[in-house]
Amino acid sequence: MADPRGFLKTRERELPARRPVPVRIKDWKEVYEEQDVAQLQRQAGRCMDCGIPFCHSGCPLGNLIPEWNDLAWRGDWRDAIERLHATNNFPEFTGRLCPAPCETACVLGINQPAVTIKQVEVTTVERAFDFGGVEPLPPERLSGKTVAVVGSGPAGLAAAQQLTRAGHTVAVYERADKPGGLLRYGIPEFKMEKSVLDRRLHQMTAEGTRFRNNTTVGVDITAEKLMKRFDAVVLAVGATVPRDLPVPGRELDGVLQAMDFLPPANRVALGEEVADRVTAEGKDVIVIGGGDTGADCLGTSLRQGAKSVTSLEIMPQPPADRAAGQPWPTYPNIFRIASAHEEGGDRVYAVSTTEILGDEQGKVRALKLTEVVRNDQGGFDPVPGSERELPAQLVLLAMGFLGPEQQLAEQFGLETDNRSNIVRDRSYMTNVPGVFVAGDCGRGQSLIVWAIAEGRAAANGVDAHLMGSSQLPRPIEPTDRPLTV
Ligand SMILES: Cc1cc2nc3c(=O)[nH]c(=O)nc-3n(C[C@H](O)[C@H](O)[C@H](O)COP(=O)(O)OP(=O)(O)OC[C@H]3O[C@@H](n4cnc5c(N)ncnc54)[C@H](O)[C@@H]3O)c2cc1C
Ligand code: SF4
């Protein structure tokens, strides 16, 4: 185990410093500074190697956390990355972007601050890249079987890497010009620089995975052709249909879905020219929705030079600590401060938009909102007399996603459930033999760590379908849900 007295000697939880706000909002680089390695190792040494490591079940990938905490504490980075990669294809993504449900399930977290698991994870993989410990792992033998993966987000990439390494010939079809899914054009550079994604894609290409970008399955190549051309197909097309806001004024110029705002912003941040893109510069911006997407709109707007940014959330402000009904080791709904929140803007809770107001040219000029309270049916009632206007020249809708686009499912002849997600069985296969599903398009809008776990598990299903049995790991069942209340 890591230092047997570590958690007694080092009681503080130490994380790397975030770059000063006035500096970091002037660029798009990642927010965190590098952490002193000795400090990180002391933190890894706080892991108690407790009898039942609840962090394992907190992590959807089942990451072997106490094992690599111990190896990191000893400075054995080579074995540490080997243990980390045993369960996670892309620890550099999760180590930056995961909300770390492992940490809220950490046993030390019962009466002390939890071990900085996510930070040990990202440091381990970054050191491994630095010393050349992340090499391509091409298969020794080819199976002669072919697989098409549709969609190159974390689910598609994980499935493709697992299947390529198992010896199958894998082509990843992506409608965007570059692979990565939301990792590339949804998540901003200040949360994860795209060079981190490209570095992993180089490894995958060297292993033999082929990428077919700018190809929309269902349009450029039909479902029928794809199924004929390949022995199996994995759909990992994400949950891309956004929830809308059906209020008067929704059609006004300057009211945008977050995913119509973030991708062009990300492209411009990387030096590309984007014609007619909408910018927050000099504007009062209102972001409706308080999740990851909302925080990304906030950080992006501030970097573009917004005059003000206000984030609206219909739910009341969560408590600072675990509520009684959300005990350890569940992932509690508490007030969290993402790096973007630290950078500016106001967060307004328990409000609902009633109307969006425009000027004579049809451009948004303000938003009308009312305070709300929860009613007995689980809905929200307006508080009489609380209606007010907030000025806005840009309104961004970040209220979540409803599921995958239905046309593709229809073309493949796939069954969908009442939430419009694609139905799959325990092996991640749909009602069409040989067609599998992984990630947000099967699970519904979720997280990167779940997408990777799904991609790995679906690869096991595909491999077993093609070969009769499979040695590939299967971290989760399609029905597994997070340790949330
Ligand atoms: C703005 C934003 C920020 C987020 N931040 C975080 C975060 O910080 N941490 C976290 O854990 N999660 C975050 N999430 C959620 C996370 O990004 C998703 O859960 C995850 O990316 C889902 O992975 P996926 O592979 O299933 O789908 P996606 O990443 O959505 O990838 C799907 C891919 O399929 C492609 N595609 C779709 N249809 C076709 C077609 N017909 N032909 C070819 N290609 C197609 C799409 O272009 C896309 O590249 C965020 C989501 C958003 C929107
Ligand atoms: S992937 Fe997420 S939950 Fe799993 S160990 Fe890393 S930070 Fe924790």
Coordinates of C-alpha atoms and ligand atoms in Angstrom, one line a residue:
M1 CA 0.0 0.0 0.0
A2 CA 1.0 3.7 -0.2
D3 CA 2.5 5.3 2.9
P4 CA 0.8 3.5 5.9
R5 CA 0.9 6.8 7.8
G6 CA 0.4 9.0 4.8
F7 CA -3.2 10.1 5.6
L8 CA -2.1 10.9 9.2
K9 CA 1.0 12.9 8.2
T10 CA -0.6 14.8 5.2
R11 CA -4.0 15.8 6.3
E12 CA -4.4 18.6 3.7
R13 CA -5.7 18.0 0.2
E14 CA -3.4 19.8 -2.2
L15 CA -4.2 20.4 -5.8
P16 CA -2.2 22.3 -8.5
A17 CA -2.7 26.0 -8.6
R18 CA -5.0 27.5 -11.2
R19 CA -3.4 30.3 -13.3
P20 CA -4.4 33.8 -12.1
V21 CA -7.8 34.8 -13.5
P22 CA -6.7 38.1 -15.2
V23 CA -4.0 36.1 -17.0
R24 CA -5.9 33.0 -18.0
I25 CA -9.0 34.8 -19.4
K26 CA -6.7 36.5 -21.9
D27 CA -5.8 33.2 -23.6
W28 CA -7.3 29.7 -24.3
K29 CA -4.7 27.6 -22.6
E30 CA -5.5 25.1 -19.9
V31 CA -6.3 26.6 -16.5
Y32 CA -4.1 24.5 -14.2
E33 CA -0.4 24.9 -13.6
E34 CA 1.8 21.9 -13.3
Q35 CA 1.9 20.4 -9.7
D36 CA 5.1 19.8 -8.0
V37 CA 5.7 16.1 -8.3
A38 CA 6.8 15.6 -4.7
Q39 CA 3.6 17.3 -3.5
L40 CA 1.6 15.0 -5.8
Q41 CA 3.3 11.9 -4.5
R42 CA 2.6 13.0 -0.9
Q43 CA -1.0 13.2 -1.9
A44 CA -1.0 9.8 -3.5
G45 CA 0.5 8.6 -0.2
R46 CA -2.7 9.6 1.6
C47 CA -4.5 6.6 0.0
M48 CA -5.2 4.1 2.8
D49 CA -5.5 0.9 0.8
C50 CA -8.7 0.4 2.7
G51 CA -10.2 -3.1 2.9
I52 CA -13.0 -2.3 0.4
P53 CA -11.9 0.5 -2.0
F54 CA -15.2 2.2 -2.7
C55 CA -13.5 4.4 -5.2
H56 CA -13.5 1.4 -7.6
S57 CA -17.3 1.4 -7.7
G58 CA -17.4 5.2 -7.8
C59 CA -15.4 5.0 -11.0
P60 CA -17.4 3.6 -14.0
L61 CA -14.2 2.3 -15.5
G62 CA -13.4 0.4 -12.3
N63 CA -10.0 2.1 -12.3
L64 CA -7.5 0.3 -9.9
I65 CA -7.0 3.4 -7.9
P66 CA -5.2 2.2 -4.8
E67 CA -2.8 0.2 -7.0
W68 CA -1.7 3.2 -9.0
N69 CA -1.8 5.6 -6.0
D70 CA 0.8 3.3 -4.4
L71 CA 2.9 3.1 -7.5
A72 CA 2.8 6.9 -8.0
W73 CA 3.8 7.4 -4.3
R74 CA 6.8 5.1 -4.9
G75 CA 7.6 7.0 -8.1
D76 CA 7.2 3.8 -10.2
W77 CA 5.6 5.6 -13.1
R78 CA 6.1 2.8 -15.6
D79 CA 4.0 0.3 -13.6
A80 CA 1.6 3.0 -12.6
I81 CA 0.7 3.8 -16.2
E82 CA 0.4 0.1 -17.0
R83 CA -2.2 -0.3 -14.2
L84 CA -4.0 2.8 -15.2
H85 CA -4.2 1.8 -18.9
A86 CA -5.4 -1.6 -17.9
T87 CA -8.8 -0.1 -17.3
N88 CA -8.8 3.3 -19.0
N89 CA -7.8 3.9 -22.6
F90 CA -7.7 7.7 -22.2
P91 CA -6.7 8.8 -18.6
E92 CA -5.5 12.1 -20.0
F93 CA -9.1 12.9 -20.9
T94 CA -10.7 11.8 -17.6
G95 CA -7.8 13.1 -15.5
R96 CA -8.7 16.6 -16.9
L97 CA -12.5 16.4 -17.4
C98 CA -14.1 13.8 -15.1
P99 CA -16.2 15.1 -12.2
A100 CA -14.4 12.3 -10.2
P101 CA -17.2 10.3 -8.6
C102 CA -14.3 8.2 -7.3
E103 CA -13.4 11.0 -5.0
T104 CA -16.8 11.4 -3.4
A105 CA -16.7 7.6 -2.8
C106 CA -13.1 7.7 -1.3
V107 CA -13.1 6.1 2.2
L108 CA -10.8 8.8 3.5
G109 CA -13.4 11.3 2.5
I110 CA -15.7 10.1 5.3
N111 CA -13.9 12.3 7.8
Q112 CA -11.0 14.0 5.9
P113 CA -10.7 15.5 2.4
A114 CA -10.6 12.8 -0.2
V115 CA -7.4 11.6 -1.9
T116 CA -6.7 13.7 -5.1
I117 CA -7.3 10.7 -7.3
K118 CA -8.0 12.5 -10.5
Q119 CA -4.8 14.5 -10.2
V120 CA -2.7 11.4 -9.6
E121 CA -4.4 10.0 -12.7
V122 CA -3.5 12.9 -15.0
T123 CA 0.0 13.3 -13.6
T124 CA 0.7 9.5 -14.2
V125 CA -0.4 9.6 -17.8
E126 CA 1.4 12.9 -18.5
R127 CA 4.7 11.6 -17.1
A128 CA 4.2 8.5 -19.1
F129 CA 3.9 10.5 -22.3
D130 CA 7.0 12.5 -21.3
F131 CA 9.2 9.4 -20.8
G132 CA 7.9 7.6 -23.9
G133 CA 5.8 5.2 -21.9
V134 CA 2.7 5.5 -24.2
E135 CA 3.5 3.6 -27.3
P136 CA 1.4 2.2 -30.1
L137 CA 0.2 -1.4 -29.3
P138 CA -0.7 -2.8 -32.7
P139 CA -2.1 -6.4 -32.7
E140 CA 0.2 -9.3 -33.2
R141 CA -2.3 -11.0 -35.6
L142 CA -5.2 -9.8 -37.7
S143 CA -8.5 -11.5 -37.3
G144 CA -9.6 -10.9 -40.9
K145 CA -12.8 -9.2 -39.5
T146 CA -13.8 -5.6 -40.2
V147 CA -15.7 -3.1 -38.0
A148 CA -17.1 0.3 -38.7
V149 CA -17.3 2.7 -35.8
V150 CA -19.6 5.6 -36.5
G151 CA -18.8 8.7 -34.4
S152 CA -15.4 9.6 -32.9
G153 CA -16.2 10.9 -29.4
P154 CA -14.8 9.1 -26.4
A155 CA -17.2 6.1 -26.8
G156 CA -16.3 5.6 -30.5
L157 CA -12.5 6.1 -29.8
A158 CA -12.5 3.6 -26.9
A159 CA -14.4 1.0 -28.9
A160 CA -12.1 1.5 -31.9
Q161 CA -8.9 1.2 -29.9
Q162 CA -10.0 -2.0 -28.1
L163 CA -11.2 -3.6 -31.3
T164 CA -8.1 -2.6 -33.3
R165 CA -5.9 -4.0 -30.6
A166 CA -7.9 -7.3 -30.7
G167 CA -6.9 -7.7 -34.3
H168 CA -9.9 -6.4 -36.2
T169 CA -9.6 -3.9 -39.0
V170 CA -11.4 -0.8 -37.8
A171 CA -12.6 2.3 -39.7
V172 CA -14.0 5.2 -37.7
Y173 CA -16.5 7.3 -39.6
E174 CA -16.9 10.9 -38.5
R175 CA -19.0 13.7 -40.0
A176 CA -16.8 16.5 -38.6
D177 CA -13.5 17.4 -40.3
K178 CA -11.5 16.0 -37.4
P179 CA -12.1 13.2 -34.9
G180 CA -12.8 13.7 -31.2
G181 CA -16.6 14.3 -30.9
L182 CA -17.4 16.7 -28.0
L183 CA -13.8 16.4 -26.9
R184 CA -12.8 18.4 -29.9
Y185 CA -15.6 21.0 -30.7
G186 CA -17.7 21.0 -27.5
I187 CA -15.2 21.1 -24.7
P188 CA -13.1 24.3 -24.8
E189 CA -9.4 24.5 -25.1
F190 CA -9.1 26.0 -21.6
K191 CA -10.5 22.7 -20.2
M192 CA -8.4 20.4 -22.4
E193 CA -6.0 21.5 -25.1
K194 CA -6.6 19.7 -28.4
S195 CA -3.0 18.7 -28.7
V196 CA -3.9 16.3 -25.9
L197 CA -6.5 14.7 -28.1
D198 CA -4.2 14.7 -31.2
R199 CA -1.4 13.0 -29.3
R200 CA -3.7 10.0 -28.5
L201 CA -5.1 9.9 -32.1
H202 CA -1.5 9.5 -33.3
Q203 CA -1.1 6.5 -31.2
M204 CA -4.4 5.1 -32.5
T205 CA -3.4 5.7 -36.1
A206 CA -0.1 4.0 -35.5
E207 CA -1.9 1.0 -34.1
G208 CA -3.9 0.7 -37.3
T209 CA -7.2 2.4 -36.7
R210 CA -8.3 4.3 -39.8
F211 CA -10.2 7.5 -39.6
R212 CA -12.7 8.6 -42.3
N213 CA -13.5 12.2 -41.5
N214 CA -16.0 14.5 -43.3
T215 CA -18.3 11.4 -43.8
T216 CA -21.8 11.5 -42.6
V217 CA -23.2 8.0 -42.2
G218 CA -26.8 7.9 -43.5
V219 CA -25.9 10.6 -46.1
D220 CA -22.5 10.0 -47.7
I221 CA -22.7 6.3 -47.1
T222 CA -26.0 4.5 -46.4
A223 CA -26.7 2.3 -43.4
E224 CA -27.3 -0.6 -45.8
K225 CA -23.9 -0.2 -47.6
L226 CA -22.1 0.1 -44.3
M227 CA -23.7 -3.1 -43.0
K228 CA -22.7 -4.9 -46.2
R229 CA -19.2 -3.6 -46.2
F230 CA -18.3 -4.4 -42.6
D231 CA -18.7 -7.5 -40.4
A232 CA -20.0 -5.3 -37.5
V233 CA -21.0 -1.7 -36.9
V234 CA -20.7 0.3 -33.7
L235 CA -22.9 3.4 -33.5
A236 CA -21.4 6.0 -31.1
V237 CA -23.0 9.1 -32.5
G238 CA -23.7 10.9 -29.3
A239 CA -26.9 12.6 -27.9
T240 CA -26.8 15.6 -30.2
V241 CA -30.5 16.9 -30.1
P242 CA -30.5 19.8 -27.7
R243 CA -33.4 20.7 -25.4
D244 CA -35.1 23.8 -26.6
L245 CA -36.8 26.7 -24.8
P246 CA -40.4 27.1 -26.1
V247 CA -41.1 30.7 -24.9
P248 CA -42.1 33.8 -27.0
G249 CA -39.1 35.4 -28.5
R250 CA -37.1 32.1 -29.0
E251 CA -36.8 32.9 -32.7
L252 CA -34.9 36.2 -32.1
D253 CA -31.5 36.9 -33.6
G254 CA -28.9 36.3 -30.9
V255 CA -30.7 33.4 -29.2
L256 CA -28.5 30.3 -29.8
Q257 CA -28.1 26.7 -28.7
A258 CA -24.8 26.3 -26.8
M259 CA -23.6 23.9 -29.5
D260 CA -24.1 26.5 -32.2
F261 CA -21.9 28.9 -30.2
L262 CA -19.1 26.6 -28.7
P263 CA -17.8 24.8 -31.8
P264 CA -17.1 28.0 -33.9
A265 CA -15.6 29.6 -30.8
N266 CA -13.3 26.5 -30.4
R267 CA -12.2 26.7 -34.0
V268 CA -11.4 30.4 -33.7
A269 CA -9.5 29.8 -30.5
L270 CA -7.3 27.4 -32.5
G271 CA -6.6 30.0 -35.2
E272 CA -9.2 29.0 -37.8
E273 CA -11.3 31.5 -39.7
V274 CA -15.1 31.1 -39.2
A275 CA -17.4 33.2 -41.3
D276 CA -20.5 34.7 -39.6
R277 CA -19.8 33.3 -36.2
V278 CA -21.5 34.9 -33.2
T279 CA -19.2 36.3 -30.5
A280 CA -19.9 37.5 -27.0
E281 CA -17.6 40.4 -27.3
G282 CA -19.0 43.6 -25.7
K283 CA -22.4 41.9 -25.0
D284 CA -24.5 41.1 -22.0
V285 CA -24.7 37.4 -22.2
I286 CA -27.3 35.2 -20.5
V287 CA -26.6 31.4 -20.3
I288 CA -29.6 29.3 -19.5
G289 CA -28.6 26.1 -17.8
G290 CA -26.0 25.5 -15.1
G291 CA -24.2 22.3 -16.1
D292 CA -20.9 21.6 -17.8
T293 CA -22.1 23.1 -21.1
G294 CA -23.3 26.3 -19.3
A295 CA -19.9 26.6 -17.6
D296 CA -18.1 26.2 -20.9
C297 CA -20.3 29.0 -22.4
L298 CA -19.4 31.2 -19.5
G299 CA -15.7 30.7 -19.7
T300 CA -15.8 31.1 -23.5
S301 CA -17.9 34.3 -23.3
L302 CA -15.5 35.8 -20.8
R303 CA -12.5 35.0 -23.0
Q304 CA -14.3 36.6 -26.0
G305 CA -14.7 39.8 -23.9
A306 CA -18.3 39.7 -22.9
K307 CA -19.5 42.8 -21.0
S308 CA -21.4 40.7 -18.4
V309 CA -22.4 37.0 -18.1
T310 CA -25.3 35.8 -16.1
S311 CA -26.0 32.0 -15.7
L312 CA -29.6 31.1 -14.9
E313 CA -30.7 27.8 -13.3
I314 CA -34.2 26.7 -12.6
M315 CA -33.2 24.5 -9.6
P316 CA -32.5 26.1 -6.2
Q317 CA -28.8 26.7 -5.3
P318 CA -27.4 23.3 -4.0
P319 CA -26.1 23.2 -0.4
A320 CA -22.4 23.5 0.3
D321 CA -22.2 20.1 2.0
R322 CA -23.9 16.7 1.5
A323 CA -27.6 16.8 2.2
A324 CA -28.8 14.1 4.7
G325 CA -30.4 12.1 1.9
Q326 CA -27.1 11.9 -0.1
P327 CA -24.7 10.1 2.2
W328 CA -21.2 8.9 1.4
P329 CA -20.3 7.2 -1.0
T330 CA -23.0 8.7 -3.4
Y331 CA -22.1 11.5 -5.7
P332 CA -23.8 14.4 -4.0
N333 CA -25.6 17.4 -5.5
I334 CA -23.6 20.2 -3.8
F335 CA -22.6 23.7 -4.8
R336 CA -19.5 23.3 -7.1
I337 CA -17.3 26.1 -8.4
A338 CA -15.9 25.2 -11.8
S339 CA -12.8 27.1 -13.0
A340 CA -15.1 29.2 -15.3
H341 CA -17.3 30.3 -12.3
E342 CA -14.1 31.6 -10.6
E343 CA -13.4 33.8 -13.6
G344 CA -16.5 36.0 -13.4
G345 CA -20.2 36.2 -14.1
D346 CA -23.3 35.8 -11.8
R347 CA -25.1 32.6 -11.0
V348 CA -28.8 33.1 -10.4
Y349 CA -30.8 30.1 -9.1
A350 CA -34.5 29.2 -8.9
V351 CA -35.6 31.3 -11.9
S352 CA -37.4 30.5 -15.1
T353 CA -37.5 32.4 -18.4
T354 CA -41.0 33.5 -19.4
E355 CA -40.1 35.5 -22.5
I356 CA -37.3 36.8 -24.6
L357 CA -37.6 40.4 -25.8
G358 CA -36.3 41.8 -29.0
D359 CA -35.7 45.2 -30.6
E360 CA -37.1 46.5 -33.9
Q361 CA -34.5 44.7 -36.0
G362 CA -35.5 41.4 -34.5
K363 CA -32.4 41.2 -32.3
V364 CA -32.6 40.0 -28.7
R365 CA -32.4 42.9 -26.2
A366 CA -33.5 41.4 -22.8
L367 CA -34.8 38.3 -21.1
K368 CA -37.9 38.3 -18.8
L369 CA -37.7 35.9 -15.9
T370 CA -39.6 35.0 -12.8
E371 CA -38.5 33.4 -9.6
V372 CA -39.9 29.9 -9.0
V373 CA -40.5 27.4 -6.2
R374 CA -40.9 23.7 -6.3
N375 CA -44.5 22.4 -6.1
D376 CA -45.8 19.0 -4.8
Q377 CA -45.9 17.5 -8.3
G378 CA -42.2 18.1 -8.8
G379 CA -42.8 21.0 -11.1
F380 CA -42.2 24.7 -10.5
D381 CA -44.6 27.5 -9.6
P382 CA -43.8 31.2 -10.3
V383 CA -43.4 33.5 -7.3
P384 CA -46.1 36.2 -7.8
G385 CA -44.6 39.7 -8.4
S386 CA -41.0 38.4 -8.9
E387 CA -40.9 39.0 -12.7
R388 CA -38.0 41.1 -13.9
E389 CA -36.0 41.9 -17.0
L390 CA -32.3 41.3 -17.6
P391 CA -30.6 43.0 -20.5
A392 CA -29.1 40.6 -23.0
Q393 CA -27.7 40.8 -26.5
L394 CA -26.8 37.1 -26.6
V395 CA -28.7 34.3 -25.0
L396 CA -27.2 30.8 -24.9
L397 CA -29.3 27.7 -24.3
A398 CA -27.5 25.1 -22.4
M399 CA -30.3 23.0 -21.0
G400 CA -29.1 19.5 -21.9
F401 CA -29.7 17.1 -24.7
L402 CA -32.7 14.9 -25.5
G403 CA -31.0 12.0 -27.3
P404 CA -29.5 11.0 -30.7
E405 CA -30.8 12.2 -34.1
Q406 CA -33.5 9.8 -35.1
Q407 CA -32.9 9.6 -38.9
L408 CA -29.9 7.4 -38.5
A409 CA -31.6 5.0 -36.2
E410 CA -34.5 4.9 -38.7
Q411 CA -32.2 4.1 -41.6
F412 CA -30.6 1.2 -39.7
G413 CA -34.1 0.0 -38.6
L414 CA -33.2 0.4 -34.9
E415 CA -35.6 0.2 -32.0
T416 CA -35.5 3.3 -29.7
D417 CA -36.9 3.7 -26.2
N418 CA -39.3 6.3 -24.8
R419 CA -36.4 8.7 -24.3
S420 CA -35.3 8.2 -28.0
N421 CA -32.1 6.4 -27.0
I422 CA -31.1 3.4 -29.2
V423 CA -32.1 0.2 -27.4
R424 CA -29.4 -2.5 -26.9
D425 CA -29.1 -5.8 -25.2
R426 CA -26.6 -6.9 -22.5
S427 CA -23.9 -7.3 -25.2
Y428 CA -24.6 -3.7 -26.5
M429 CA -26.1 -5.2 -29.7
T430 CA -29.3 -3.5 -31.1
N431 CA -32.3 -5.3 -32.6
V432 CA -30.3 -5.5 -35.8
P433 CA -27.7 -8.3 -35.6
G434 CA -24.2 -7.0 -35.9
V435 CA -25.1 -3.4 -35.1
F436 CA -23.9 -2.2 -31.7
V437 CA -24.4 1.0 -29.7
A438 CA -22.1 2.8 -27.3
G439 CA -22.0 6.1 -25.4
D440 CA -24.6 8.9 -25.1
C441 CA -26.7 7.6 -28.0
G442 CA -27.6 4.5 -26.0
R443 CA -27.2 5.8 -22.4
G444 CA -28.5 9.3 -22.9
Q445 CA -26.5 12.4 -22.2
S446 CA -23.8 11.5 -19.8
L447 CA -20.1 11.9 -19.1
I448 CA -16.8 11.1 -20.8
V449 CA -15.9 8.4 -18.2
W450 CA -19.2 6.6 -19.0
A451 CA -18.6 6.9 -22.7
I452 CA -15.2 5.3 -22.4
A453 CA -16.6 2.6 -20.2
E454 CA -19.4 2.0 -22.8
G455 CA -16.9 1.9 -25.7
R456 CA -14.8 -0.7 -23.9
A457 CA -17.8 -2.8 -23.0
A458 CA -19.3 -2.6 -26.5
A459 CA -16.0 -3.7 -27.9
N460 CA -16.3 -6.8 -25.8
G461 CA -19.7 -7.5 -27.3
V462 CA -18.5 -7.0 -30.8
D463 CA -15.4 -9.2 -30.4
A464 CA -17.6 -12.0 -28.9
H465 CA -20.0 -11.6 -31.8
L466 CA -17.3 -11.9 -34.3
M467 CA -15.1 -14.5 -32.7
G468 CA -17.4 -16.5 -30.5
S469 CA -15.8 -15.3 -27.2
S470 CA -13.8 -12.4 -26.1
Q471 CA -10.9 -11.6 -23.7
L472 CA -11.6 -7.9 -23.8
P473 CA -12.8 -6.3 -20.5
R474 CA -16.4 -5.4 -19.9
P475 CA -16.4 -2.7 -17.2
I476 CA -20.1 -1.9 -17.2
E477 CA -23.6 -3.2 -18.1
P478 CA -25.8 -1.0 -20.3
T479 CA -28.1 -0.6 -17.3
D480 CA -25.5 0.5 -14.8
R481 CA -26.1 4.0 -13.4
P482 CA -23.8 6.4 -11.5
L483 CA -23.6 6.3 -7.7
T484 CA -26.0 9.3 -7.5
V485 CA -29.0 9.8 -5.4
Ligands
LIG1 C1 -20.2 21.6 -24.0 C2 -20.1 20.3 -23.3 C3 -19.2 20.1 -22.3 C4 -19.0 18.9 -21.6 N1 -18.1 18.8 -20.7 C5 -17.9 17.6 -20.0 C6 -16.9 17.5 -19.0 O1 -16.3 18.4 -18.6 N2 -16.8 16.3 -18.5 C7 -17.5 15.2 -18.8 O2 -17.3 14.1 -18.3 N3 -18.4 15.3 -19.8 C8 -18.7 16.5 -20.4 N4 -19.6 16.6 -21.4 C9 -20.4 15.4 -21.8 C10 -19.5 14.5 -22.7 O3 -18.8 15.3 -23.6 C11 -20.3 13.4 -23.4 O4 -21.0 12.7 -22.5 C12 -19.4 12.5 -24.3 O5 -18.6 13.2 -25.2 C13 -20.2 11.5 -25.0 O6 -19.4 10.7 -25.8 P1 -19.9 10.0 -27.2 O7 -18.7 9.3 -27.7 O8 -21.1 9.1 -26.8 O9 -20.5 11.1 -28.1 P2 -19.9 12.5 -28.7 O10 -18.7 12.9 -28.0 O11 -21.1 13.4 -28.8 O12 -19.4 12.1 -30.2 C14 -20.4 11.7 -31.2 C15 -19.7 11.9 -32.5 O13 -20.5 11.2 -33.5 C16 -20.5 12.1 -34.7 N5 -21.6 11.7 -35.5 C17 -23.0 11.9 -35.2 N6 -23.7 11.5 -36.2 C18 -22.9 11.0 -37.2 C19 -23.1 10.4 -38.5 N7 -24.3 10.2 -38.9 N8 -22.0 10.1 -39.2 C20 -20.8 10.3 -38.7 N9 -20.5 10.8 -37.5 C21 -21.6 11.2 -36.7 C22 -20.5 13.5 -34.1 O14 -20.0 14.4 -35.1 C23 -19.6 13.3 -32.9 O15 -18.2 13.5 -33.3 C24 -19.8 17.8 -22.0 C25 -20.8 17.9 -23.0 C26 -20.9 19.2 -23.7 C27 -21.9 19.3 -24.8
SF4_2 S1 -12.0 8.2 -14.5 FE1 -13.1 9.7 -13.2 S2 -14.0 8.4 -11.6 FE2 -12.5 7.1 -12.6 S3 -10.6 7.4 -11.4 FE3 -10.5 8.9 -13.0 S4 -11.4 10.8 -12.1 FE4 -12.0 9.0 -10.8

